[in-house]
PDB file of C-alpha atoms in Angstrom:
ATOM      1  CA  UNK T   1      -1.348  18.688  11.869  1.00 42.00           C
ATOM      2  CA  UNK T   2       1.391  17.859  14.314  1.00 44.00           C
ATOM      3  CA  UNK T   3      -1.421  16.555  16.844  1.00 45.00           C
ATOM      4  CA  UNK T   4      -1.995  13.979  15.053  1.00 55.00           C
ATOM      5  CA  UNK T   5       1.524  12.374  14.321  1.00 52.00           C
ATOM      6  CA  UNK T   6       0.909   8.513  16.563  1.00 53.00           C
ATOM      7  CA  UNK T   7       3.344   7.427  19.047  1.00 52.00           C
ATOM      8  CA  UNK T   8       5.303   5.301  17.342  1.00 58.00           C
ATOM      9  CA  UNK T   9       4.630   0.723  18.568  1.00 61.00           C
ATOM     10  CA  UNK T  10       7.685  -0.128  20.978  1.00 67.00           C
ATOM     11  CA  UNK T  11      10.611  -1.898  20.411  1.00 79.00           C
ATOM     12  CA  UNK T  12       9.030  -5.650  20.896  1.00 83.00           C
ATOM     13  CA  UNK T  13       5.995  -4.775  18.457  1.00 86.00           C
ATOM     14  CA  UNK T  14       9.083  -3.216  15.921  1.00 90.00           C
ATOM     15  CA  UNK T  15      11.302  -6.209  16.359  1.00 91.00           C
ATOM     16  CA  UNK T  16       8.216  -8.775  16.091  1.00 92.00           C
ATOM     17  CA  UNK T  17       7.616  -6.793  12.949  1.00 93.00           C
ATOM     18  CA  UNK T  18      11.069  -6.645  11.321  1.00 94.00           C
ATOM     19  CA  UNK T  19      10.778 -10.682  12.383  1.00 95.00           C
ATOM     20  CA  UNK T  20       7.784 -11.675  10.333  1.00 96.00           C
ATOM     21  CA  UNK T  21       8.745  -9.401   7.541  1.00 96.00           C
ATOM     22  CA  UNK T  22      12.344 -11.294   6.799  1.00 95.00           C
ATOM     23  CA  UNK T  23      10.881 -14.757   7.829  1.00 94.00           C
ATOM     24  CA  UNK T  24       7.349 -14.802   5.956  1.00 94.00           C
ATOM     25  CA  UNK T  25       7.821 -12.254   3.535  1.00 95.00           C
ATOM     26  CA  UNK T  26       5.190 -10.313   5.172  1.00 97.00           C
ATOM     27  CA  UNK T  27       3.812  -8.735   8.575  1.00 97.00           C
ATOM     28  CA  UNK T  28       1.194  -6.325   9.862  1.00 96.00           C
ATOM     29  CA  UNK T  29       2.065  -2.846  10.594  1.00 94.00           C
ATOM     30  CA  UNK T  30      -0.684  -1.905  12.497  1.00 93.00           C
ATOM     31  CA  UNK T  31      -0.572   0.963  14.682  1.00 86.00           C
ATOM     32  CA  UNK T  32       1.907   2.955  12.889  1.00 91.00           C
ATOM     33  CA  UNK T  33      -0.190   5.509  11.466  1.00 94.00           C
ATOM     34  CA  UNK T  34      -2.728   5.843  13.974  1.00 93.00           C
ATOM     35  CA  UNK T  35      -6.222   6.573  13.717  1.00 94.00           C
ATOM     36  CA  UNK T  36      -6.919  10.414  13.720  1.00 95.00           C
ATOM     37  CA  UNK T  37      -3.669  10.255  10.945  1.00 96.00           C
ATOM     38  CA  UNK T  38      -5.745   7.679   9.032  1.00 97.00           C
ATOM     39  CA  UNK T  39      -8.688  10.241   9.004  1.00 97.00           C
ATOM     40  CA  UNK T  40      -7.008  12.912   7.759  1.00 97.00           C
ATOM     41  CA  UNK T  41      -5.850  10.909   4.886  1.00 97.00           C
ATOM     42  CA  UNK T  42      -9.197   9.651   4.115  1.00 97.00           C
ATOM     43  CA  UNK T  43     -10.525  13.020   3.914  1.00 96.00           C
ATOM     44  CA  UNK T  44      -7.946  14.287   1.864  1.00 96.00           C
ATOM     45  CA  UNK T  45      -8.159  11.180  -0.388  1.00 95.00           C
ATOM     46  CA  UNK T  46     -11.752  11.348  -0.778  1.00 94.00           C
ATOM     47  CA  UNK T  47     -11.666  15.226  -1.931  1.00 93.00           C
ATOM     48  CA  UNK T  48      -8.909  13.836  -4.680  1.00 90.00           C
ATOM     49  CA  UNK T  49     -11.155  11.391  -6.145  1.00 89.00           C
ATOM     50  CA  UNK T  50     -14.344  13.846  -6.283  1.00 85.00           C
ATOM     51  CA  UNK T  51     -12.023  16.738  -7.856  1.00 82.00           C
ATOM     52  CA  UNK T  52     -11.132  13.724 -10.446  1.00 66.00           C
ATOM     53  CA  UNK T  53      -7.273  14.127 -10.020  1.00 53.00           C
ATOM     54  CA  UNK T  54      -6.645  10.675  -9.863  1.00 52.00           C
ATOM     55  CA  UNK T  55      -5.790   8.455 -13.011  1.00 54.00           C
ATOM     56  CA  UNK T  56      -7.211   4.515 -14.136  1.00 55.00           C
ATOM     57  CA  UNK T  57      -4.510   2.029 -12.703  1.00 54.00           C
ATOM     58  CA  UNK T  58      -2.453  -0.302 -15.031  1.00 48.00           C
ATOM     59  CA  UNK T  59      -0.517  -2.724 -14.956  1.00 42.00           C
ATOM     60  CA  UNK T  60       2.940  -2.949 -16.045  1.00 42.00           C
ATOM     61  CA  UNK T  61       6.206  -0.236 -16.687  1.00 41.00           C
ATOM     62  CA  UNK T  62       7.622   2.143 -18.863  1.00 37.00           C
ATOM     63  CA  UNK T  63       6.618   0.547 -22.410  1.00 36.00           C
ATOM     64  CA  UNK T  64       5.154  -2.364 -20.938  1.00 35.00           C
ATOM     65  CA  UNK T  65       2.654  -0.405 -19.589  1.00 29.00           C
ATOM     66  CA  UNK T  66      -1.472  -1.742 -19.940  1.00 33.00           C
ATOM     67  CA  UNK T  67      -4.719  -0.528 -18.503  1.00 31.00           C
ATOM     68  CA  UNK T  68      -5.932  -4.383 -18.128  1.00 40.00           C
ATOM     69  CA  UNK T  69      -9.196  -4.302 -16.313  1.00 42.00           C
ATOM     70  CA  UNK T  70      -8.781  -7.944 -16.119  1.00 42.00           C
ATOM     71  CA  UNK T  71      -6.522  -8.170 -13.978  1.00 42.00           C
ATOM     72  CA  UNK T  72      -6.669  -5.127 -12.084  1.00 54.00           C
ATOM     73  CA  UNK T  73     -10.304  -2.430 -11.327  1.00 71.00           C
ATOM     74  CA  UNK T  74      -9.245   0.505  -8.994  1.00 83.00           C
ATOM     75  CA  UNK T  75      -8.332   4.330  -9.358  1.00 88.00           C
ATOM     76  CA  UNK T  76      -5.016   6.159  -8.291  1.00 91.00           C
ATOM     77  CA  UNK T  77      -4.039   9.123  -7.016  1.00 92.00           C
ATOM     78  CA  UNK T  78      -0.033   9.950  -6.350  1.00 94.00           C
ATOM     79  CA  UNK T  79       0.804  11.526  -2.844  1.00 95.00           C
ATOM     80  CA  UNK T  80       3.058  14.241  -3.748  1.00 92.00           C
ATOM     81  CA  UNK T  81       3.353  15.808   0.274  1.00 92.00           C
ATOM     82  CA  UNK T  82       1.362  18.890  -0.863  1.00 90.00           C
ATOM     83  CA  UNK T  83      -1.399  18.325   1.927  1.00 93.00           C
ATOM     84  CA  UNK T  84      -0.624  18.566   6.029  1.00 95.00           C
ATOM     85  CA  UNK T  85      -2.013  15.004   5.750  1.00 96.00           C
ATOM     86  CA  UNK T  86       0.100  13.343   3.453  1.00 97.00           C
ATOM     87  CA  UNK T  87       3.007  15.691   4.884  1.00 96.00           C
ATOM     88  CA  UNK T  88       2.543  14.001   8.340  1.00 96.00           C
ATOM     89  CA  UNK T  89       2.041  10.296   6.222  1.00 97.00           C
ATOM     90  CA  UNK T  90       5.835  10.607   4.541  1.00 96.00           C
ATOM     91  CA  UNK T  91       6.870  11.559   7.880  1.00 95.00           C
ATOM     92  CA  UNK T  92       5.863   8.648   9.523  1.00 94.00           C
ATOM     93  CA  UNK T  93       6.784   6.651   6.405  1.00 96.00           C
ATOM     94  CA  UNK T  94      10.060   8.032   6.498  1.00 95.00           C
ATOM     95  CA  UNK T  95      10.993   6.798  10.273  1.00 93.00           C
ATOM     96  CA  UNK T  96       9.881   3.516   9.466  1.00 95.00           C
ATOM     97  CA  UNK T  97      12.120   3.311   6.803  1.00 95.00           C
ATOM     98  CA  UNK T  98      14.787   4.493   8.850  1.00 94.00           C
ATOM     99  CA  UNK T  99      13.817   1.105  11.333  1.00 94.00           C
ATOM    100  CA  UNK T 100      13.308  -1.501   8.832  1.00 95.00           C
ATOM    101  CA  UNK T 101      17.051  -0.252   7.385  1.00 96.00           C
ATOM    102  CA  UNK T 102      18.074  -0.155  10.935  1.00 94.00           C
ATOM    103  CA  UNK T 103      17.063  -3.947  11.770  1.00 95.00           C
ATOM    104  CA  UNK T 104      17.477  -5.518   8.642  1.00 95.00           C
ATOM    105  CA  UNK T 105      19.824  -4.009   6.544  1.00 95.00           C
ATOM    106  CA  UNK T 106      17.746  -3.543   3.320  1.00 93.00           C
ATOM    107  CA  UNK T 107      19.237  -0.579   2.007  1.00 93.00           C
ATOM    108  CA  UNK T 108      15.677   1.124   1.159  1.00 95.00           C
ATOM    109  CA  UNK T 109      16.116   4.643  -0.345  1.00 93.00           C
ATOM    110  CA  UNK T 110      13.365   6.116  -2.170  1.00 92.00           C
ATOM    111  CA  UNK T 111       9.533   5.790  -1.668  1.00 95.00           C
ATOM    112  CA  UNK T 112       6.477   6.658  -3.535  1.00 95.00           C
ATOM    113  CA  UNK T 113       2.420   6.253  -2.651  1.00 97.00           C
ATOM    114  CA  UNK T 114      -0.601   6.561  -3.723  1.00 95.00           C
ATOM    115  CA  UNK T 115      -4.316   6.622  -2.521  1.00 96.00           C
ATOM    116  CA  UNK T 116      -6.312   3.550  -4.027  1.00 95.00           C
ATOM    117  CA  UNK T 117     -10.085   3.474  -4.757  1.00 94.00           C
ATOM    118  CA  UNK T 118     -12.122   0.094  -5.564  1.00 94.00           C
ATOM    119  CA  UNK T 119     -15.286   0.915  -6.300  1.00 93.00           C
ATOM    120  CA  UNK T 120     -17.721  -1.841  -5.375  1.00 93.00           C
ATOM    121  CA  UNK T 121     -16.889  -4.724  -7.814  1.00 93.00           C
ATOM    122  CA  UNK T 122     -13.455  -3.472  -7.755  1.00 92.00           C
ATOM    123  CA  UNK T 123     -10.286  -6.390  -7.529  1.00 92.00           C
ATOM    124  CA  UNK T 124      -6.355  -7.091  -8.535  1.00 92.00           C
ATOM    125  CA  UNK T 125      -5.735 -10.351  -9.697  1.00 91.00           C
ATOM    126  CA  UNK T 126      -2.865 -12.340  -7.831  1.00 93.00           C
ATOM    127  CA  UNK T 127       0.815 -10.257  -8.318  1.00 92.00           C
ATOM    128  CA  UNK T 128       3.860  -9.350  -7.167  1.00 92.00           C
ATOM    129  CA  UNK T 129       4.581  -5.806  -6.840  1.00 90.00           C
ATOM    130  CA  UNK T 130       8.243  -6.174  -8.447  1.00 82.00           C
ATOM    131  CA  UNK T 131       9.612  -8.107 -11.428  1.00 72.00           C
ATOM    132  CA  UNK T 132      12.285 -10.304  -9.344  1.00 70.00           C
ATOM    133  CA  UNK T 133      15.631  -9.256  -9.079  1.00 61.00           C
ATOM    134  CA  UNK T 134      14.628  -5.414 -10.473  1.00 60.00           C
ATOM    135  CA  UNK T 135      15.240  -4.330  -7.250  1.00 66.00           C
ATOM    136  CA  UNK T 136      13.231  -1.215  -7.908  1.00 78.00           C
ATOM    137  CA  UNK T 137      10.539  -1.785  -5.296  1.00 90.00           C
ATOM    138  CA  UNK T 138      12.039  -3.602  -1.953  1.00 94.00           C
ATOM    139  CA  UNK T 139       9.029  -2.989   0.670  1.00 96.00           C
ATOM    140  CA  UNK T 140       5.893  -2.804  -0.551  1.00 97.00           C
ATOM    141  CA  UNK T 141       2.867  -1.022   2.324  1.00 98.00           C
ATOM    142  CA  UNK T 142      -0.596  -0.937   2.139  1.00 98.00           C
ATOM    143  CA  UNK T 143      -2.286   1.238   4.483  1.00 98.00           C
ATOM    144  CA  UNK T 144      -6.094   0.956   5.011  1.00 98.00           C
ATOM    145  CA  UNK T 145      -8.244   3.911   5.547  1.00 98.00           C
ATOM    146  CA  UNK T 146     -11.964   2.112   5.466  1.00 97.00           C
ATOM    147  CA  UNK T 147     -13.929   3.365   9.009  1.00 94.00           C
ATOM    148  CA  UNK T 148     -15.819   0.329   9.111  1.00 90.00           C
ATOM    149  CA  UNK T 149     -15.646  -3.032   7.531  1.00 95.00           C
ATOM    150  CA  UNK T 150     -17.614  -5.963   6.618  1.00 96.00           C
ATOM    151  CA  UNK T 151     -15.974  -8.867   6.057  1.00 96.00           C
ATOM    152  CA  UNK T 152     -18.851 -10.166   3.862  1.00 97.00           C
ATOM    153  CA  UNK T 153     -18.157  -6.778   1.873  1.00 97.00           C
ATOM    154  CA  UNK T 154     -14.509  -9.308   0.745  1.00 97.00           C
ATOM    155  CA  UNK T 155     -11.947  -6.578  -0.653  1.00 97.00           C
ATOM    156  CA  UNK T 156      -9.507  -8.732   1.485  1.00 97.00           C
ATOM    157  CA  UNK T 157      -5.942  -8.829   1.290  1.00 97.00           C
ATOM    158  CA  UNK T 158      -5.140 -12.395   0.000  1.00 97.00           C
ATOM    159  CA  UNK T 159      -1.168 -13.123   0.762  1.00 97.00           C
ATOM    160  CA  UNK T 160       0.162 -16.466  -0.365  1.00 96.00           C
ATOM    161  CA  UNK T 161       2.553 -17.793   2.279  1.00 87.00           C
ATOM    162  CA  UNK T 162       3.040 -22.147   2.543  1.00 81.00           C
ATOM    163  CA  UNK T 163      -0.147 -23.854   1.574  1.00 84.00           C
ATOM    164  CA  UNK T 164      -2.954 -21.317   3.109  1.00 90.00           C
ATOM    165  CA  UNK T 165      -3.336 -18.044   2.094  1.00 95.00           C
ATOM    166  CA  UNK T 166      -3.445 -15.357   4.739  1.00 96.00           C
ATOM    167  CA  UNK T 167      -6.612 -13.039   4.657  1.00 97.00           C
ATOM    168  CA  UNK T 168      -6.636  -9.416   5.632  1.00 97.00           C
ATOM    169  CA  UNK T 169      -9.863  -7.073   6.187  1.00 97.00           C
ATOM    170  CA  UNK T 170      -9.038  -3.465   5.125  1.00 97.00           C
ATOM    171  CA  UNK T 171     -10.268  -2.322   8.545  1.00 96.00           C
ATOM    172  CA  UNK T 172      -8.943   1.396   9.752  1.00 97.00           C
ATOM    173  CA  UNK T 173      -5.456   1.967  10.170  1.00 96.00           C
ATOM    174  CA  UNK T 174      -4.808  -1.405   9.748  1.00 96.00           C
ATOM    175  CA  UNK T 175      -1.295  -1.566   7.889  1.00 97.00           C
ATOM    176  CA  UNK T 176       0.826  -4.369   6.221  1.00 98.00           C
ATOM    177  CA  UNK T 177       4.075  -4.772   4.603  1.00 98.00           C
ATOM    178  CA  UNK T 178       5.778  -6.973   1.661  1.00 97.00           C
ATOM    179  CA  UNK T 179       8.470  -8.127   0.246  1.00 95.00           C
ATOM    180  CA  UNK T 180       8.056  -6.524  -3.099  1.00 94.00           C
ATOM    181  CA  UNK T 181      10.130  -9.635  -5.018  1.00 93.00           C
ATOM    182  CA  UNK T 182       8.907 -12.168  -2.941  1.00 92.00           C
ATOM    183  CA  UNK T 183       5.689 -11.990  -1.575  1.00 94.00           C
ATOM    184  CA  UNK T 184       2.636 -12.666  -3.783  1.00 95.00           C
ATOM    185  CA  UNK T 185      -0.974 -11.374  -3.283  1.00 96.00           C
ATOM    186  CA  UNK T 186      -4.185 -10.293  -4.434  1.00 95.00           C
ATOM    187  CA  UNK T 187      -6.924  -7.942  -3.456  1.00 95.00           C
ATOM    188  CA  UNK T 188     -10.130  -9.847  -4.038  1.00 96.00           C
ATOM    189  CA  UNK T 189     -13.316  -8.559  -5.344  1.00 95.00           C
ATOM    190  CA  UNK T 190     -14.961  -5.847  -3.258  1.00 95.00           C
ATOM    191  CA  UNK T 191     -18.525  -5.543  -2.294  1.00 96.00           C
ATOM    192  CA  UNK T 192     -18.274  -2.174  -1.192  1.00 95.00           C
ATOM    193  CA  UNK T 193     -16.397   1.057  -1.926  1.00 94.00           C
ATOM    194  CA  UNK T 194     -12.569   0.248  -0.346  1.00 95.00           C
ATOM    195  CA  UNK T 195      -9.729   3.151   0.168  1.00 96.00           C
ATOM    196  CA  UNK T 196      -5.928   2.609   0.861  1.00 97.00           C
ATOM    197  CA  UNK T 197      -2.719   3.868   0.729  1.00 98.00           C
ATOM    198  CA  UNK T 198      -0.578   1.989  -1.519  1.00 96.00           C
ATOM    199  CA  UNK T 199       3.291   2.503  -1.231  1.00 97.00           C
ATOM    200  CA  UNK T 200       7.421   0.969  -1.767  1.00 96.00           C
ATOM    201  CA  UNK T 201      10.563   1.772  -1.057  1.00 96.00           C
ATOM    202  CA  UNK T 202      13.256   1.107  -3.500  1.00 93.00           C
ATOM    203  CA  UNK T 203      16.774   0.720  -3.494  1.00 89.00           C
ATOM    204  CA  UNK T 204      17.625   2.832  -6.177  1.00 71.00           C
ATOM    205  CA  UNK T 205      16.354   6.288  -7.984  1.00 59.00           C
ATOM    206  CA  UNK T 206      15.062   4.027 -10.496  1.00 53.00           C
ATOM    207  CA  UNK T 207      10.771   5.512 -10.692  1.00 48.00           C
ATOM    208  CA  UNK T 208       8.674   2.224 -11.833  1.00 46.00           C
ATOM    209  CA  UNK T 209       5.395   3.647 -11.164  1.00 45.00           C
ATOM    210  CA  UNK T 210       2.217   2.916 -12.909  1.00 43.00           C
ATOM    211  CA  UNK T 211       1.887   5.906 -15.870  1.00 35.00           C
ATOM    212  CA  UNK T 212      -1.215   7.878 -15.148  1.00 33.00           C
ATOM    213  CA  UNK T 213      -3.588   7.704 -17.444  1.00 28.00           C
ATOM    214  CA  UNK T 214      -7.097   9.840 -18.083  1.00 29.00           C
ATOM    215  CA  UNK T 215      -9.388  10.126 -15.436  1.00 26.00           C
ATOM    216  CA  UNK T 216     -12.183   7.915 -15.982  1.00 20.00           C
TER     217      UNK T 216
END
């Protein structure tokens, strides 16, 4: 598994990054990961989702907690490092963290993913991932681990910046990151089967995730 740990973007594509992030709220992380990473992450997500470890996604926390298929249609599975795939992931994860702390003082400490399926038909209604000023999640990721997309398939990342929305395809090892607080977006309604690592750092030891629920 060390093979396939990416050379990390330079300095300009990390600064550019770090820019876009403080001054829209937002910016692609492409290139990160890299692609034979991204494989072994799809592989190891897929064999989750057939061995039905993986739980309905809500919405919500703690007591506030609600499976709401109304708002949200997709199916988690928590990265817990167990796999050489997700061991290389937090890895990589980690020295990221280490650069975004590094350029713009944000203090991130702890970090949790997850793989997330949308089955065709699949969608999550415009959000942010953080109640503002909770300070729990800081960065939000998404990491996309699709080997070929359509963009008539949709599943595109919506993010709501000034007056036009900016569209993402969940092509492979494409990558972007949020302000958790700030930024708000949506994942629209998939045509087609659509895989991703969802993750966020937080500030604090504070765990907000989404309680798993039964497999369905």
């Amino acid at each position: 598994m060390n093979a396939i740990a990416p050379i990390p973007p330079g300095d300009n594509a990390l600064a550019a990054m770090a820019d876009d992030l403080a001054g829209k709220g937002w910016a692609r992380a492409d290139g990160w990961f890299g692609a034979e990473l991204c494989a072994a992450l799809r592989e190891d997500a897929l064999a989750r989702f057939m061995a039905e470890e993986d739980a309905p996604a809500g919405v919500g926390r703690e007591g506030d907690f609600t499976l709401d298929r109304s708002v949200r249609q997709c199916r988690l599975a928590w990265l817990d490092g167990g796999d050489p795939a997700q061991s290389a992931f937090l890895s990589r994860a980690e020295a990221l963290r280490l650069e975004l702390n590094r350029r713009l003082y944000l203090g991130l400490l702890e970090f949790e993913a997850c793989y997330a399926f949308y089955p065709e038909g699949g969608y999550y209604g415009r959000h942010r991932d953080s109640f503002r000023g909770a300070r729990n999640r800081v960065v939000s990721l998404v990491l996309y681990l699709n080997p070929e997309w359509d963009t008539d398939w949709g599943g595109q990342l919506i993010v709501y910046e000034g007056e036009t929305p900016a569209s993402v395809d969940p092509a492979f090892a494409s990558a972007v990151l949020m302000l958790s607080e700030e930024t708000e977006h949506e994942v629209a309604e998939t045509r087609h089967p659509r895989l991703a690592v969802a993750a966020w750092w937080r500030v604090n030891q504070t765990v907000v995730r989404e309680t798993p629920l039964a497999a369905i």
